[in-house]
Short mmCIF file of C-alpha atoms in Angstrom, two decimals:
data_model
loop_
_atom_site.label_atom_id
_atom_site.label_comp_id
_atom_site.label_asym_id
_atom_site.label_seq_id
_atom_site.Cartn_x
_atom_site.Cartn_y
_atom_site.Cartn_z
CA MET A 1 32.77 13.62 -10.48
CA ASN A 2 29.92 12.73 -8.12
CA LEU A 3 31.37 12.01 -4.68
CA ALA A 4 28.08 10.76 -3.16
CA SER A 5 25.64 8.47 -4.89
CA ILE A 6 23.75 5.19 -4.56
CA PRO A 7 25.78 2.33 -6.07
CA SER A 8 23.94 -0.29 -8.09
CA PRO A 9 24.55 -4.01 -7.55
CA SER A 10 27.14 -5.50 -9.88
CA THR A 11 24.67 -8.30 -10.56
CA GLY A 12 21.00 -8.91 -9.98
CA VAL A 13 21.51 -12.62 -9.28
CA ILE A 14 22.96 -14.34 -6.21
CA GLU A 15 23.99 -17.94 -6.81
CA LEU A 16 23.05 -20.23 -3.92
CA GLY A 17 24.68 -23.39 -5.21
CA PRO A 18 22.62 -24.56 -8.18
CA ILE A 19 19.78 -22.18 -7.29
CA PRO A 20 19.92 -18.63 -8.72
CA LEU A 21 18.31 -16.10 -6.36
CA ARG A 22 17.23 -13.14 -8.48
CA GLY A 23 16.94 -9.81 -6.70
CA TYR A 24 13.88 -8.70 -8.68
CA ALA A 25 11.91 -11.87 -7.88
CA PHE A 26 13.06 -11.79 -4.27
CA CYS A 27 11.69 -8.26 -3.80
CA ILE A 28 8.35 -9.24 -5.36
CA ILE A 29 8.04 -12.29 -3.09
CA ILE A 30 8.85 -10.32 0.05
CA GLY A 31 6.32 -7.67 -0.99
CA VAL A 32 3.58 -10.27 -1.41
CA PHE A 33 4.25 -11.75 2.02
CA VAL A 34 4.17 -8.30 3.65
CA ALA A 35 0.89 -7.43 1.91
CA VAL A 36 -0.77 -10.67 3.02
CA TRP A 37 0.58 -10.44 6.57
CA PHE A 38 -0.49 -6.83 7.10
CA GLY A 39 -3.77 -7.36 5.26
CA ASN A 40 -4.56 -10.30 7.55
CA LYS A 41 -4.06 -8.13 10.65
CA ARG A 42 -6.40 -5.47 9.27
CA TRP A 43 -8.97 -8.07 8.19
CA ILE A 44 -9.11 -9.58 11.68
CA ALA A 45 -9.46 -6.08 13.17
CA ARG A 46 -12.48 -5.55 10.91
CA GLY A 47 -14.12 -8.71 12.22
CA GLY A 48 -12.88 -11.25 9.70
CA LYS A 49 -11.27 -14.63 10.18
CA ALA A 50 -7.54 -15.27 10.33
CA GLY A 51 -6.35 -16.84 7.10
CA THR A 52 -9.06 -15.43 4.85
CA VAL A 53 -6.73 -12.87 3.27
CA ALA A 54 -4.20 -15.58 2.44
CA ASP A 55 -6.88 -17.86 1.01
CA ILE A 56 -8.07 -15.15 -1.37
CA ALA A 57 -4.50 -14.09 -2.17
CA VAL A 58 -3.98 -17.58 -3.59
CA TRP A 59 -6.32 -16.43 -6.36
CA ALA A 60 -5.34 -12.76 -6.53
CA VAL A 61 -1.54 -13.08 -6.72
CA PRO A 62 -1.28 -15.38 -9.78
CA PHE A 63 -3.88 -13.32 -11.62
CA GLY A 64 -1.99 -10.17 -10.67
CA LEU A 65 1.35 -11.49 -11.93
CA VAL A 66 -0.18 -12.52 -15.25
CA GLY A 67 -1.99 -9.19 -15.60
CA GLY A 68 1.09 -7.18 -14.71
CA ARG A 69 3.20 -9.01 -17.25
CA LEU A 70 0.55 -8.75 -19.97
CA TYR A 71 0.25 -4.99 -19.47
CA HIS A 72 4.02 -4.58 -19.72
CA VAL A 73 4.37 -6.77 -22.81
CA ILE A 74 1.43 -5.13 -24.61
CA THR A 75 2.48 -1.55 -23.87
CA ASP A 76 6.16 -2.27 -24.60
CA TYR A 77 5.67 -4.80 -27.38
CA GLN A 78 8.61 -3.39 -29.35
CA LEU A 79 10.97 -4.87 -26.75
CA TYR A 80 9.88 -8.38 -27.65
CA PHE A 81 8.30 -8.46 -31.11
CA SER A 82 10.25 -5.95 -33.19
CA GLU A 83 12.98 -6.96 -35.60
CA GLY A 84 16.01 -8.44 -33.89
CA GLU A 85 14.19 -9.16 -30.63
CA ASN A 86 13.36 -12.60 -29.24
CA TRP A 87 9.66 -13.02 -28.42
CA VAL A 88 10.53 -15.73 -25.88
CA ASP A 89 11.88 -12.96 -23.63
CA ALA A 90 8.28 -11.89 -23.05
CA PHE A 91 7.98 -14.83 -20.63
CA LYS A 92 11.14 -13.96 -18.66
CA ILE A 93 9.36 -12.17 -15.84
CA TRP A 94 12.42 -12.44 -13.59
CA GLU A 95 14.24 -9.95 -15.81
CA GLY A 96 11.77 -7.24 -14.81
CA GLY A 97 8.67 -5.84 -16.38
CA LEU A 98 5.42 -5.81 -14.38
CA GLY A 99 2.81 -3.13 -15.03
CA ILE A 100 1.01 -2.20 -11.80
CA TRP A 101 -2.12 -1.27 -13.75
CA GLY A 102 -2.49 -4.76 -15.19
CA ALA A 103 -1.49 -6.37 -11.90
CA ILE A 104 -4.21 -4.55 -9.94
CA ALA A 105 -6.88 -5.09 -12.62
CA PHE A 106 -6.25 -8.82 -13.07
CA GLY A 107 -5.54 -9.26 -9.37
CA ALA A 108 -8.98 -7.82 -8.65
CA VAL A 109 -10.52 -10.48 -10.90
CA GLY A 110 -8.71 -13.22 -8.98
CA ALA A 111 -9.72 -11.65 -5.67
CA TRP A 112 -13.34 -11.48 -6.82
CA ILE A 113 -13.29 -15.21 -7.54
CA GLY A 114 -11.79 -15.93 -4.12
CA CYS A 115 -14.29 -13.67 -2.35
CA ARG A 116 -17.21 -15.30 -4.16
CA ARG A 117 -16.02 -18.71 -2.99
CA ARG A 118 -15.87 -17.47 0.62
CA GLY A 119 -19.08 -15.44 0.43
CA ILE A 120 -17.50 -12.16 1.49
CA PRO A 121 -17.67 -8.69 -0.11
CA LEU A 122 -14.74 -7.81 -2.36
CA PRO A 123 -14.71 -4.08 -1.38
CA ALA A 124 -14.23 -4.95 2.30
CA TRP A 125 -11.35 -7.31 1.49
CA ALA A 126 -9.77 -4.69 -0.78
CA ASP A 127 -10.01 -2.07 1.98
CA ALA A 128 -8.18 -4.36 4.40
CA LEU A 129 -5.43 -5.09 1.88
CA ALA A 130 -4.96 -1.56 0.48
CA PRO A 131 -2.06 -0.29 2.64
CA GLY A 132 -0.38 -3.68 2.44
CA ILE A 133 -0.38 -3.44 -1.35
CA ALA A 134 1.31 -0.04 -1.11
CA PHE A 135 3.97 -1.47 1.22
CA ALA A 136 4.46 -4.36 -1.23
CA GLN A 137 5.01 -1.90 -4.07
CA ALA A 138 7.54 -0.01 -1.96
CA ILE A 139 9.52 -3.22 -1.50
CA GLY A 140 9.04 -4.43 -5.05
CA ARG A 141 10.49 -1.24 -6.55
CA TRP A 142 13.90 -2.21 -5.17
CA GLY A 143 13.85 -5.02 -7.69
CA ASN A 144 14.37 -2.32 -10.33
CA TRP A 145 17.51 -1.28 -8.46
CA PHE A 146 18.88 -4.82 -8.79
CA ASN A 147 18.15 -4.74 -12.53
CA GLN A 148 19.43 -1.17 -13.02
CA GLU A 149 16.22 -0.04 -14.69
CA LEU A 150 13.50 2.60 -14.46
CA TYR A 151 15.82 5.43 -13.46
CA GLY A 152 15.29 9.10 -14.27
CA LYS A 153 17.18 11.93 -15.90
CA PRO A 154 20.93 12.45 -15.34
CA THR A 155 21.76 14.27 -12.11
CA ASP A 156 24.65 14.91 -9.74
CA LEU A 157 22.53 15.00 -6.58
CA PRO A 158 23.98 13.16 -3.56
CA TRP A 159 21.27 10.50 -3.80
CA ALA A 160 21.74 9.85 -7.52
CA VAL A 161 21.90 6.18 -8.51
CA GLU A 162 24.94 4.86 -10.35
CA ILE A 163 24.15 3.02 -13.57
CA SER A 164 26.79 0.93 -15.28
CA GLU A 165 27.21 0.43 -19.01
CA GLY A 166 24.89 -2.21 -20.40
CA ALA A 167 22.25 -3.08 -22.96
CA ASN A 168 20.09 -0.03 -23.71
CA ARG A 169 21.75 2.05 -20.99
CA VAL A 170 24.64 4.50 -20.66
CA ALA A 171 26.88 4.65 -17.61
CA GLY A 172 26.30 7.64 -15.36
CA THR A 173 24.39 8.93 -12.35
CA TYR A 174 20.62 9.39 -12.61
CA HIS A 175 17.55 10.25 -10.56
CA PRO A 176 16.63 7.09 -8.61
CA THR A 177 12.96 7.09 -9.60
CA PHE A 178 12.62 3.58 -8.15
CA LEU A 179 13.54 5.10 -4.77
CA TYR A 180 11.15 8.04 -5.22
CA GLU A 181 8.28 5.67 -5.94
CA SER A 182 9.23 3.39 -3.06
CA LEU A 183 9.14 6.28 -0.59
CA TRP A 184 5.90 7.57 -2.14
CA CYS A 185 4.25 4.17 -1.70
CA ILE A 186 5.23 4.13 1.99
CA GLY A 187 3.59 7.54 2.33
CA VAL A 188 0.47 6.25 0.54
CA ALA A 189 0.22 3.30 2.92
CA LEU A 190 0.49 5.56 5.97
CA LEU A 191 -2.09 7.94 4.49
CA VAL A 192 -4.59 5.12 3.96
CA ILE A 193 -4.05 3.78 7.50
CA TRP A 194 -4.60 7.25 9.00
CA ALA A 195 -7.63 8.09 6.85
CA ASP A 196 -9.20 4.70 7.49
CA ARG A 197 -9.02 5.27 11.25
CA ARG A 198 -10.02 8.91 11.07
CA PHE A 199 -12.98 8.61 8.67
CA ASN A 200 -13.99 4.96 9.18
CA LEU A 201 -13.67 4.18 5.48
CA GLY A 202 -15.59 1.25 4.08
CA HIS A 203 -17.18 -0.25 0.96
CA GLY A 204 -13.97 0.02 -1.04
CA ARG A 205 -13.14 3.65 -0.24
CA ALA A 206 -9.86 2.85 1.54
CA PHE A 207 -8.74 0.96 -1.56
CA ALA A 208 -9.90 3.81 -3.82
CA LEU A 209 -7.90 6.26 -1.69
CA TYR A 210 -4.81 4.08 -2.14
CA VAL A 211 -5.37 4.06 -5.92
CA ALA A 212 -5.87 7.83 -6.12
CA ALA A 213 -2.86 8.64 -3.93
CA TYR A 214 -0.61 6.25 -5.82
CA CYS A 215 -1.67 7.67 -9.18
CA ALA A 216 -0.93 11.21 -8.00
CA GLY A 217 2.66 10.23 -7.26
CA ARG A 218 3.10 7.95 -10.26
CA ALA A 219 2.20 10.78 -12.65
CA TRP A 220 5.12 13.03 -11.66
CA ILE A 221 7.56 10.16 -11.09
CA GLU A 222 6.73 8.72 -14.51
CA TYR A 223 7.40 12.11 -16.06
CA MET A 224 11.00 11.97 -14.75
CA ARG A 225 11.86 8.61 -16.31
CA VAL A 226 13.96 8.34 -19.45
CA ASP A 227 13.32 4.73 -20.47
CA GLU A 228 11.60 4.16 -23.79
CA ALA A 229 7.81 4.54 -23.70
CA HIS A 230 4.86 5.33 -25.95
CA HIS A 231 3.65 8.94 -25.92
CA ILE A 232 0.19 10.39 -26.49
CA LEU A 233 -0.12 14.16 -26.99
CA GLY A 234 3.37 14.59 -25.60
CA LEU A 235 2.79 12.58 -22.40
CA ARG A 236 3.94 9.07 -21.60
CA LEU A 237 1.24 6.40 -21.75
CA ASN A 238 1.53 5.64 -18.05
CA VAL A 239 1.02 9.31 -17.20
CA TRP A 240 -2.31 9.27 -19.05
CA THR A 241 -3.22 6.02 -17.32
CA ALA A 242 -2.43 7.54 -13.92
CA ILE A 243 -4.57 10.60 -14.66
CA ILE A 244 -7.56 8.57 -15.83
CA VAL A 245 -7.41 6.06 -12.97
CA PHE A 246 -6.98 8.92 -10.46
CA VAL A 247 -10.18 10.58 -11.67
CA LEU A 248 -12.10 7.30 -11.56
CA ALA A 249 -10.90 6.59 -8.01
CA VAL A 250 -11.92 10.04 -6.75
CA VAL A 251 -15.35 9.73 -8.39
CA TYR A 252 -15.81 6.35 -6.72
CA ILE A 253 -14.94 7.78 -3.29
CA VAL A 254 -17.47 10.61 -3.66
CA VAL A 255 -20.31 8.49 -5.04
CA SER A 256 -19.73 5.58 -2.66
CA ALA A 257 -19.71 7.90 0.36
CA LYS A 258 -23.18 9.15 -0.61
CA LEU A 259 -24.68 5.78 -1.47
CA ARG A 260 -23.08 3.70 1.29
CA PRO A 261 -21.75 5.83 4.15
CA GLY A 262 -19.85 4.23 6.99
CA ARG A 263 -18.22 0.83 7.05
CA GLU A 264 -19.48 -2.73 6.72
CA GLU A 265 -20.65 -4.08 10.09
CA ILE A 266 -20.12 -7.71 9.03
CA VAL A 267 -17.35 -8.74 6.64
CA GLU A 268 -17.69 -12.50 7.03
CA PRO A 269 -21.30 -13.63 7.55
CA ASP A 270 -20.35 -16.79 9.44
CA ARG A 271 -18.25 -14.95 11.98
CA ASP A 272 -19.86 -13.51 15.15
CA THR A 273 -17.33 -11.43 17.07
CA THR A 274 -19.76 -10.29 19.83
CA PRO A 275 -17.95 -10.40 23.22
CA GLY A 276 -19.15 -13.31 25.39
CA LYS A 277 -20.76 -15.02 22.43
CA ASP A 278 -19.72 -18.51 23.56
CA ALA A 279 -21.04 -17.98 27.10
CA ASP A 280 -24.33 -16.60 25.75
CA ALA A 281 -24.65 -19.65 23.51
CA LYS A 282 -24.21 -21.98 26.48
CA ASP A 283 -26.85 -20.07 28.48
CA ALA A 284 -29.23 -20.27 25.55
CA ASP A 285 -28.68 -24.02 25.24
CA ALA A 286 -29.36 -24.46 28.96
CA LYS A 287 -32.62 -22.52 28.71
CA ASP A 288 -33.70 -24.60 25.73
CA ALA A 289 -32.99 -27.76 27.69
CA GLU A 290 -35.09 -26.51 30.60
CA GLN A 291 -37.98 -25.66 28.28
CA ASP A 292 -37.78 -29.13 26.71
CA ALA A 293 -37.83 -30.70 30.16
CA ASP A 294 -40.92 -28.70 31.15
CA ALA A 295 -42.66 -29.84 27.99
CA ASP A 296 -41.92 -33.55 28.68
CA PRO A 297 -43.95 -34.90 31.62
CA LEU A 298 -41.78 -38.00 31.88
CA SER A 299 -38.72 -35.87 32.72
CA LYS A 300 -40.34 -34.23 35.80
CA ASP A 301 -39.54 -35.34 39.31
CA GLU A 302 -43.10 -34.49 40.51
CA PRO A 303 -45.89 -36.79 39.37
CA GLY A 304 -47.99 -35.54 36.51
CA GLU A 305 -51.49 -36.52 35.49
CA SER A 306 -50.40 -40.10 34.92
CA GLY A 307 -48.97 -40.18 38.46
CA LYS A 308 -52.34 -39.09 39.90
CA ASP A 309 -54.15 -41.89 38.03
CA LEU A 310 -51.84 -44.54 39.44
CA THR A 311 -52.37 -43.25 43.00
CA ALA A 312 -56.16 -43.35 42.58
CA GLU A 313 -56.08 -46.91 41.30
CA SER A 314 -53.97 -48.03 44.26
CA THR A 315 -56.44 -46.47 46.72
CA GLU A 316 -59.44 -48.20 45.14
CA ALA A 317 -57.69 -51.60 45.22
CA ALA A 318 -56.90 -51.20 48.91
CA ALA A 319 -60.55 -50.33 49.69
CA GLU A 320 -61.84 -53.49 47.97
CA LYS A 321 -59.49 -55.71 49.99
CA GLY A 322 -60.58 -54.08 53.21
#
């Protein structure tokens, strides 16, 4: 008998009157807010405007949710379209089932649309958001704990997670792979923050580092899981995906560093963050006003050529009278 373990919730739903609060959805929502909040702080530090991250997230988040669900349904189609299954369950996103690969890919499409509308570079926005996404994943993985899913092999370790009897699961204690991935994602976020400060990453390299680091952890964590999955050459599909995406991310970092070293100097073209910019603008306006006054003879206190003509005419009139 295991004397120390992580208990699972008896239910993944908390009833607040007529409103059901589902743990999985709650974790996803909190993760999104954390990603946007932290991404906004990093975007402002890079010279961007407050609120830009949220404006683009309005496009990225819905695309990401659709992409994540599509990836899950397509790669685990047997859960919804095989004999005896109800295809309507494919739309029940609150019951779990979001593939991070589809979420990032489709979310990038939504972000690209939002960036195009604001006239800012997508790589710079992605760099600002990268560690926030990792933090969001760390929070979102606890939704799997509420649903008692995505656990690993049986174990009697003190941090094993307790799984109760249910559909497609056997009661026992298992490796809490959701916890492993959550902790890994926190480490990825801290790594990206440190590397970004240390190496002044730009042009999408901070985001690529997040992708590569996450894939490195996902590969070994995925290998521990025991839930049903498709296999290719003896490896789970998501392991192959992690390997391929890891290689692509590393290649991008190397090539991008050679083609575009350093970081973007301007991330939002209509934003000038130069210290004293407002005062300089006022001085410039004052100088322009002075130049306009010099160019307009009617605005001078001293008489101009027209003033001399009037004086001469007055003198001649006085002489005639005398």
